[in-house]
Amino acid sequence: MTNGDAGLVRLPILIEPDPARVILRPFLSALDPRDLHRSDLLRATRLIDRILEMNVAAVEAELATTLRDFGARHADIAITFAERYAQIRDLLGLEDDPVEARRLLIGAFFSNEYSFQSIALFNPSIVSHPDQAGLEAGELRFVMSLRATGEGHISSVCFCSGVVTGAGAIRLDPPGRFAMTPRRSTAARLADAYDVTFPPSTELGERVIFPITQQQRNGIEDARLVRFVEDNGRATYFATYTAYSGREIAPEMLRTDDFRRFSFIPLRGDAVSNKGMALFPRRIGGRYAMLARSDGETLQIVRSDDLHVWNDATEILAAAQPWEFVQIGNCGSPIELPEGWLVITHGVGPMRRYCIGAALLDLNDPSRMIARLREPMLTAIKGERDGYVPNVVYSCGSMVHAGQLILPYAASDTATRFAVMPVAALLDAMG
């Protein structure tokens, strides 16, 4: 807003990528062992042979060195080594080694550290936390997802939490000592549905959802969280995201009640064709509703009786101002207000500059636009313009608390910041 940013305040909070945050990953050249090339299997067999030739004392010494150098960087590293050994044993058809130290050492040789946020920590999405106990009056605890990008430009989903006060101040919780990936509960292959679970002992900030399926192998990108409330009042959490195989993208969805157990299900239908799908936080007229985009130049709405099948999109917004001529899209799920559905948008203009705007849709018929900003409410300023992708501000989800829009946003695809703005001022600026 040349006057659209009236009342918007940037908070002095910066969440930067930390290359010291590492997870344990299988050390193999394929995401799924079943996809290994024959030469990889032969090399793995030769490596096993060399370890088997070591005497027990040498094995124990090498394992002790490995545990000394890496044990303090990971929770339950020996358990991970044992699990990794079991995978390799089954893959190569090995007989169980009677020496535990050798089993663990084999697991260590087929593991490696991965710095999952060494490049960027960005594109945040925010929702209210399922646990609101122990807060002061006017406070709200939140969960925030972040897109973490590491070596090879592989993206994963990680989380943080914090509290926002009635005045719009934000306190972030520490991230936790370790970072770890979940255990897979259901076999995953290609685009099949699957479940993952984190141990109860893990903190939210320690949980990292790393690509598992072939469709995801190059990234789980831009999760858009939403707290969804059914007609019976039951609340659960969904996130739409982009699964990237390295060649193709596919919108997918995850579901959780507690941010410890997650179910992943692909989406289907002719409206499932592009990035940036965002679920409405409740049914409208008895049906699910989703924001979508098929061409990059229009924002659409799709309705469905089946949460996983989406057809027949209807256009609701098109690029109207120069700052959004190149591309328009949403910045997360719509937010329900008495005045209508608040949709935070993004637009791309000259020099591929990304800006953030907003629109208001009718509560009962969200295919009808009531108002929108003519000018962006957020544009990259000095200190935000330089990064992995310059001149970009972007968000995957915001929320309203105590009359304030709480807007976490990414700066130049590198780090994450916060802005707050009175909802009344935002609505007043719409024409």
Coordinates of C-alpha atoms in Angstrom, one line a residue:
M1 CA 0.0 0.0 0.0
T2 CA 1.6 3.2 -0.8
N3 CA -0.8 3.5 2.0
G4 CA -1.4 -0.2 2.2
D5 CA 1.4 -0.7 4.7
A6 CA -0.1 1.9 7.1
G7 CA 0.0 0.4 10.5
L8 CA 2.3 -2.5 9.5
V9 CA 5.1 -3.1 11.9
R10 CA 8.2 -5.3 11.3
L11 CA 9.3 -7.0 14.5
P12 CA 13.0 -7.3 15.5
I13 CA 12.9 -11.1 15.1
L14 CA 15.1 -13.0 12.7
I15 CA 15.1 -16.8 12.3
E16 CA 18.2 -17.7 10.3
P17 CA 19.4 -21.0 8.9
D18 CA 21.8 -22.8 11.2
P19 CA 24.2 -25.2 9.5
A20 CA 25.0 -26.8 12.8
R21 CA 21.5 -28.4 12.9
V22 CA 22.0 -31.9 11.4
I23 CA 20.0 -35.0 11.0
L24 CA 21.2 -38.6 10.3
R25 CA 20.5 -39.9 6.8
P26 CA 21.2 -43.1 5.0
F27 CA 24.4 -43.0 3.2
L28 CA 23.4 -44.5 -0.2
S29 CA 23.0 -42.9 -3.6
A30 CA 19.3 -43.7 -3.9
L31 CA 16.4 -42.5 -1.8
D32 CA 14.9 -46.0 -1.7
P33 CA 17.3 -49.0 -1.4
R34 CA 15.2 -50.8 -4.0
D35 CA 16.3 -48.2 -6.6
L36 CA 20.0 -48.8 -6.1
H37 CA 22.1 -49.5 -9.2
R38 CA 23.8 -52.8 -9.3
S39 CA 27.2 -51.1 -9.1
D40 CA 26.1 -49.5 -5.8
L41 CA 25.1 -52.9 -4.4
L42 CA 28.5 -54.3 -5.4
R43 CA 30.3 -51.4 -3.8
A44 CA 28.3 -51.8 -0.6
T45 CA 29.1 -55.5 -0.5
R46 CA 32.8 -54.8 -0.8
L47 CA 32.6 -52.3 2.0
I48 CA 30.9 -54.9 4.2
D49 CA 33.6 -57.4 3.4
R50 CA 36.3 -54.9 4.6
I51 CA 34.5 -54.4 7.8
L52 CA 34.1 -58.1 8.3
E53 CA 37.8 -58.5 7.9
M54 CA 38.5 -56.2 10.9
N55 CA 39.2 -58.0 14.2
V56 CA 36.9 -57.3 17.1
A57 CA 39.3 -55.0 18.9
A58 CA 39.7 -52.8 15.8
V59 CA 35.9 -52.8 15.3
E60 CA 35.4 -51.7 18.9
A61 CA 38.0 -49.0 18.7
E62 CA 36.6 -47.5 15.4
L63 CA 33.0 -47.6 16.9
A64 CA 34.2 -45.9 20.0
T65 CA 35.8 -43.1 18.0
T66 CA 32.7 -42.7 15.9
L67 CA 30.4 -42.5 19.0
R68 CA 32.8 -40.0 20.6
D69 CA 32.9 -37.7 17.6
F70 CA 29.2 -37.9 16.8
G71 CA 27.2 -39.2 19.8
A72 CA 26.7 -35.8 21.4
R73 CA 25.2 -34.4 18.1
H74 CA 22.3 -36.8 17.9
A75 CA 19.8 -38.4 20.2
D76 CA 20.0 -42.2 20.4
I77 CA 22.7 -42.5 17.7
A78 CA 23.4 -46.2 18.6
I79 CA 19.7 -47.0 18.0
T80 CA 19.9 -45.4 14.6
F81 CA 23.0 -47.3 13.7
A82 CA 21.3 -50.6 14.7
E83 CA 18.3 -49.7 12.5
R84 CA 20.5 -48.8 9.6
Y85 CA 22.4 -52.1 10.0
A86 CA 19.1 -54.0 9.8
Q87 CA 18.2 -52.2 6.6
I88 CA 21.5 -53.1 5.0
R89 CA 21.4 -56.7 6.2
D90 CA 18.0 -57.2 4.7
L91 CA 19.0 -55.4 1.5
L92 CA 22.1 -57.4 0.9
G93 CA 20.8 -60.7 2.4
L94 CA 23.5 -60.8 5.1
E95 CA 23.6 -63.2 8.0
D96 CA 23.3 -61.5 11.3
D97 CA 26.7 -60.6 12.7
P98 CA 27.1 -61.9 16.3
V99 CA 29.3 -59.0 17.4
E100 CA 27.1 -56.0 18.3
A101 CA 29.9 -53.5 17.9
R102 CA 30.4 -54.7 14.3
R103 CA 26.6 -54.4 13.6
L104 CA 26.7 -50.8 14.9
L105 CA 29.8 -50.0 12.9
I106 CA 28.3 -51.2 9.7
G107 CA 25.3 -49.0 10.5
A108 CA 27.6 -46.1 11.0
F109 CA 29.4 -46.7 7.7
F110 CA 26.0 -46.5 5.9
S111 CA 24.9 -43.3 7.6
N112 CA 25.9 -39.7 7.3
E113 CA 25.0 -36.3 8.7
Y114 CA 22.9 -33.9 6.6
S115 CA 22.7 -30.2 7.4
F116 CA 19.1 -29.8 6.5
Q117 CA 19.0 -26.0 6.8
S118 CA 22.5 -25.0 5.7
I119 CA 21.1 -22.9 2.8
A120 CA 17.8 -21.4 3.9
L121 CA 15.1 -21.4 6.6
F122 CA 12.1 -19.7 5.0
N123 CA 8.5 -19.7 3.7
P124 CA 6.8 -20.0 7.2
S125 CA 3.2 -20.9 8.0
I126 CA 1.6 -20.3 11.4
V127 CA -1.4 -21.8 13.3
S128 CA -2.6 -21.9 16.9
H129 CA -1.0 -24.7 19.0
P130 CA -3.1 -27.6 20.1
D131 CA -1.9 -27.0 23.7
Q132 CA -2.9 -23.6 25.1
A133 CA -2.2 -24.5 28.8
G134 CA -0.2 -22.3 31.1
L135 CA -0.5 -19.0 29.3
E136 CA -1.1 -15.5 30.6
A137 CA -4.4 -13.7 29.8
G138 CA -4.4 -12.5 26.1
E139 CA -1.6 -14.9 25.1
L140 CA -1.8 -17.5 22.3
R141 CA 0.7 -20.3 21.7
F142 CA 1.5 -21.1 18.1
V143 CA 3.1 -23.7 15.9
M144 CA 5.1 -22.5 12.9
S145 CA 6.3 -24.7 10.0
L146 CA 9.4 -23.6 8.0
R147 CA 10.9 -24.8 4.8
A148 CA 14.5 -25.8 5.5
T149 CA 16.8 -26.2 2.5
G150 CA 20.2 -28.0 2.6
E151 CA 22.8 -29.6 0.4
G152 CA 21.6 -30.4 -3.1
H153 CA 18.7 -27.9 -2.7
I154 CA 16.6 -30.5 -0.9
S155 CA 13.8 -29.0 1.1
S156 CA 12.2 -30.5 4.3
V157 CA 9.7 -29.3 6.8
C158 CA 10.7 -28.3 10.3
F159 CA 8.9 -26.6 13.2
C160 CA 9.2 -24.0 15.9
S161 CA 6.8 -22.7 18.5
G162 CA 6.2 -19.6 20.5
V163 CA 3.7 -17.3 22.1
V164 CA 2.1 -14.1 20.8
T165 CA 0.7 -11.6 23.3
G166 CA -2.4 -9.6 23.1
A167 CA -0.3 -6.6 22.1
G168 CA 1.3 -8.5 19.2
A169 CA 4.7 -9.2 20.8
I170 CA 6.2 -12.6 20.0
R171 CA 8.4 -14.9 22.1
L172 CA 10.0 -17.9 20.3
D173 CA 10.8 -21.1 22.1
P174 CA 14.3 -22.5 21.8
P175 CA 14.6 -25.1 19.0
G176 CA 15.7 -28.0 21.1
R177 CA 19.1 -29.7 21.4
F178 CA 18.8 -32.3 18.6
A179 CA 17.1 -32.6 15.2
M180 CA 15.7 -35.9 14.0
T181 CA 13.5 -37.5 11.4
P182 CA 10.5 -39.7 12.2
R183 CA 9.9 -43.4 12.0
R184 CA 7.8 -44.5 9.0
S185 CA 4.8 -46.4 10.1
T186 CA 3.4 -47.4 6.7
A187 CA 5.4 -48.6 3.7
A188 CA 5.9 -45.7 1.2
R189 CA 6.5 -46.3 -2.4
L190 CA 6.1 -43.7 -5.2
A191 CA 3.0 -41.7 -4.4
D192 CA 1.3 -44.0 -1.9
A193 CA -0.1 -42.8 1.4
Y194 CA 2.1 -43.3 4.5
D195 CA 2.3 -42.4 8.1
V196 CA 5.3 -41.2 10.2
T197 CA 5.7 -40.8 13.9
F198 CA 8.2 -39.0 16.1
P199 CA 9.2 -40.4 19.5
P200 CA 7.2 -38.9 22.4
S201 CA 10.5 -37.6 23.9
T202 CA 11.2 -35.3 21.0
E203 CA 10.4 -31.6 21.2
L204 CA 8.5 -29.9 18.4
G205 CA 11.5 -27.9 17.4
E206 CA 13.6 -31.1 17.0
R207 CA 11.2 -32.7 14.4
V208 CA 12.2 -32.7 10.8
I209 CA 10.1 -34.2 8.0
F210 CA 12.5 -35.2 5.3
P211 CA 11.5 -36.5 1.8
I212 CA 10.5 -40.1 1.8
T213 CA 8.8 -41.0 -1.5
Q214 CA 10.2 -40.8 -5.0
Q215 CA 7.8 -37.9 -5.8
Q216 CA 9.3 -36.0 -2.9
R217 CA 13.0 -36.9 -3.4
N218 CA 14.1 -33.3 -4.2
G219 CA 11.9 -31.6 -1.6
I220 CA 8.8 -31.1 0.5
E221 CA 8.2 -27.4 -0.3
D222 CA 6.1 -24.6 1.1
A223 CA 3.8 -26.3 3.6
R224 CA 0.6 -24.3 4.2
L225 CA -0.7 -25.1 7.6
V226 CA -4.3 -24.7 8.6
R227 CA -6.3 -25.6 11.7
F228 CA -9.4 -27.2 10.3
V229 CA -12.6 -27.4 12.3
E230 CA -15.3 -29.8 11.3
D231 CA -19.0 -29.1 11.6
N232 CA -19.1 -31.1 14.8
G233 CA -16.4 -28.9 16.3
R234 CA -13.5 -31.3 16.1
A235 CA -10.3 -29.7 15.1
T236 CA -7.4 -31.2 13.3
Y237 CA -4.4 -29.8 11.3
F238 CA -3.7 -30.1 7.6
A239 CA -1.0 -28.8 5.4
T240 CA -0.9 -28.7 1.7
Y241 CA 2.7 -28.7 0.2
T242 CA 4.5 -29.2 -3.1
A243 CA 6.3 -32.5 -3.5
Y244 CA 9.2 -32.1 -6.0
S245 CA 10.8 -35.1 -7.7
G246 CA 13.5 -33.1 -9.4
R247 CA 11.6 -33.2 -12.6
E248 CA 7.9 -32.8 -11.7
I249 CA 5.8 -31.2 -8.9
A250 CA 2.8 -32.7 -7.3
P251 CA 0.5 -31.0 -4.6
E252 CA 0.1 -33.3 -1.6
M253 CA -1.3 -33.0 1.9
L254 CA -0.4 -34.0 5.4
R255 CA -2.6 -34.4 8.4
T256 CA -1.9 -34.4 12.2
D257 CA -3.7 -33.9 15.5
D258 CA -0.6 -33.4 17.7
F259 CA 2.4 -32.6 15.4
R260 CA 4.0 -35.9 16.4
R261 CA 2.1 -38.3 14.2
F262 CA 1.6 -37.3 10.6
S263 CA -0.4 -38.9 7.7
F264 CA 0.6 -38.1 4.1
I265 CA -1.9 -38.5 1.3
P266 CA -1.5 -37.4 -2.4
L267 CA -4.1 -35.2 -4.0
R268 CA -6.0 -36.0 -7.2
G269 CA -8.1 -34.2 -9.7
D270 CA -7.9 -31.8 -12.6
A271 CA -7.4 -28.8 -10.3
V272 CA -4.4 -30.4 -8.7
S273 CA -1.8 -29.2 -11.2
N274 CA 0.3 -26.3 -9.7
K275 CA 1.9 -25.1 -6.5
G276 CA 0.2 -23.2 -3.8
M277 CA -3.0 -25.0 -2.9
A278 CA -4.4 -23.8 0.4
L279 CA -7.4 -25.3 2.3
F280 CA -10.1 -23.2 3.9
P281 CA -10.3 -23.8 7.7
R282 CA -13.9 -25.2 7.6
R283 CA -16.5 -26.5 5.2
I284 CA -18.5 -24.0 3.3
G285 CA -22.1 -25.1 2.5
G286 CA -21.2 -28.6 3.6
R287 CA -18.2 -29.0 1.2
Y288 CA -14.5 -28.6 1.5
A289 CA -13.0 -25.6 -0.2
M290 CA -9.5 -25.0 -1.5
L291 CA -7.6 -22.1 -3.1
A292 CA -5.7 -23.2 -6.1
R293 CA -3.8 -21.9 -9.2
S294 CA -3.4 -23.5 -12.6
D295 CA -1.8 -20.8 -14.7
G296 CA 0.2 -18.5 -12.3
E297 CA -1.9 -15.5 -13.4
T298 CA -5.2 -16.2 -11.6
L299 CA -6.3 -17.4 -8.1
Q300 CA -9.0 -20.0 -8.1
I301 CA -11.4 -21.7 -5.7
V302 CA -12.2 -25.4 -5.8
R303 CA -15.0 -27.2 -3.9
S304 CA -15.1 -30.9 -3.1
D305 CA -16.9 -33.6 -1.1
D306 CA -13.7 -35.6 -0.9
L307 CA -10.7 -34.0 0.8
H308 CA -8.3 -35.7 -1.5
V309 CA -10.0 -35.1 -4.9
W310 CA -10.3 -31.7 -6.4
N311 CA -11.9 -30.8 -9.8
D312 CA -13.6 -27.9 -11.5
A313 CA -11.8 -24.7 -10.4
T314 CA -13.4 -21.3 -10.5
E315 CA -11.4 -18.1 -11.0
I316 CA -11.8 -15.5 -8.2
L317 CA -8.8 -13.2 -8.6
A318 CA -6.6 -12.2 -11.5
A319 CA -3.5 -10.0 -11.7
A320 CA -4.7 -6.4 -11.7
Q321 CA -1.7 -4.2 -10.7
P322 CA 1.8 -3.9 -12.1
W323 CA 3.3 -5.5 -8.9
E324 CA 1.4 -8.7 -9.7
F325 CA 1.4 -8.7 -13.5
V326 CA 3.9 -11.6 -13.8
Q327 CA 2.3 -13.9 -11.2
I328 CA -0.3 -14.0 -8.5
G329 CA -0.9 -16.6 -5.8
N330 CA -2.0 -17.1 -2.2
C331 CA 0.2 -16.8 0.9
G332 CA -1.6 -19.4 2.9
S333 CA -5.1 -20.6 3.9
P334 CA -7.9 -18.0 4.2
I335 CA -8.5 -16.5 7.6
E336 CA -12.2 -16.2 8.7
L337 CA -13.2 -12.7 9.8
P338 CA -16.7 -11.3 10.5
E339 CA -16.2 -9.2 7.4
G340 CA -15.3 -12.1 5.1
W341 CA -12.4 -14.5 4.2
L342 CA -9.1 -12.7 4.4
V343 CA -6.7 -14.0 1.8
I344 CA -3.1 -12.9 2.0
T345 CA -1.7 -12.9 -1.5
H346 CA 1.6 -12.6 -3.3
G347 CA 2.4 -10.9 -6.6
V348 CA 5.4 -10.8 -8.8
G349 CA 6.2 -7.6 -10.7
P350 CA 9.2 -6.0 -12.5
M351 CA 12.6 -7.5 -11.9
R352 CA 10.9 -10.6 -10.5
R353 CA 10.1 -8.7 -7.3
Y354 CA 7.8 -10.6 -4.9
C355 CA 5.4 -8.5 -2.8
I356 CA 2.6 -9.4 -0.4
G357 CA -0.9 -8.2 -0.7
A358 CA -4.4 -9.1 0.5
A359 CA -8.0 -9.6 -0.6
L360 CA -11.4 -10.2 1.1
L361 CA -13.8 -12.8 -0.1
D362 CA -17.5 -13.3 0.8
L363 CA -18.0 -15.6 3.7
N364 CA -20.9 -17.6 2.2
D365 CA -19.7 -17.4 -1.4
P366 CA -15.9 -17.1 -1.5
S367 CA -15.9 -17.1 -5.3
R368 CA -17.1 -13.5 -4.9
M369 CA -14.4 -10.9 -4.1
I370 CA -15.4 -8.0 -1.8
A371 CA -12.3 -6.0 -1.8
R372 CA -8.5 -6.1 -2.4
L373 CA -5.4 -4.0 -1.9
R374 CA -4.3 -1.9 -4.9
E375 CA -0.8 -1.6 -3.5
P376 CA 1.3 -4.3 -1.6
M377 CA 1.3 -4.3 2.1
L378 CA 4.8 -5.7 2.3
T379 CA 7.8 -5.3 0.0
A380 CA 11.4 -6.2 0.6
I381 CA 13.3 -3.3 2.2
K382 CA 17.0 -2.8 2.9
G383 CA 18.2 -5.8 4.9
E384 CA 15.7 -8.1 3.3
R385 CA 16.5 -7.7 -0.4
D386 CA 19.7 -9.7 -0.5
G387 CA 19.8 -13.5 -0.2
Y388 CA 19.4 -16.7 -2.0
V389 CA 16.7 -15.2 -4.3
P390 CA 16.9 -11.4 -4.1
N391 CA 13.9 -9.0 -3.8
V392 CA 11.4 -11.6 -2.4
V393 CA 9.0 -11.5 0.5
Y394 CA 6.8 -14.5 0.8
S395 CA 4.6 -16.3 3.4
C396 CA 2.8 -19.7 3.5
G397 CA 0.4 -18.7 6.2
S398 CA -0.6 -16.1 8.8
M399 CA -3.1 -15.8 11.6
V400 CA -5.2 -13.2 13.4
H401 CA -4.9 -12.7 17.2
A402 CA -6.4 -9.9 19.3
G403 CA -7.3 -7.9 16.2
Q404 CA -3.8 -8.1 14.8
L405 CA -2.6 -9.9 11.7
I406 CA 0.4 -12.0 12.7
L407 CA 2.4 -12.4 9.5
P408 CA 5.6 -14.5 9.4
Y409 CA 7.4 -14.0 6.1
A410 CA 10.5 -15.1 4.3
A411 CA 13.1 -12.5 3.2
S412 CA 14.8 -13.4 -0.1
D413 CA 14.3 -17.1 0.3
T414 CA 16.9 -17.2 3.1
A415 CA 15.6 -16.3 6.5
T416 CA 12.3 -15.7 8.3
R417 CA 10.9 -12.5 9.9
F418 CA 7.7 -11.3 11.4
A419 CA 5.3 -8.4 10.8
V420 CA 2.1 -7.4 12.6
M421 CA -0.7 -5.2 11.4
P422 CA -4.1 -4.2 12.8
V423 CA -6.8 -6.1 10.9
A424 CA -9.0 -3.0 10.9
A425 CA -6.2 -0.9 9.2
L426 CA -5.7 -3.6 6.6
L427 CA -9.4 -3.8 5.8
D428 CA -9.7 0.0 5.6
A429 CA -6.9 0.1 3.0
M430 CA -8.8 -2.2 0.7
G431 CA -10.7 -0.7 -2.2

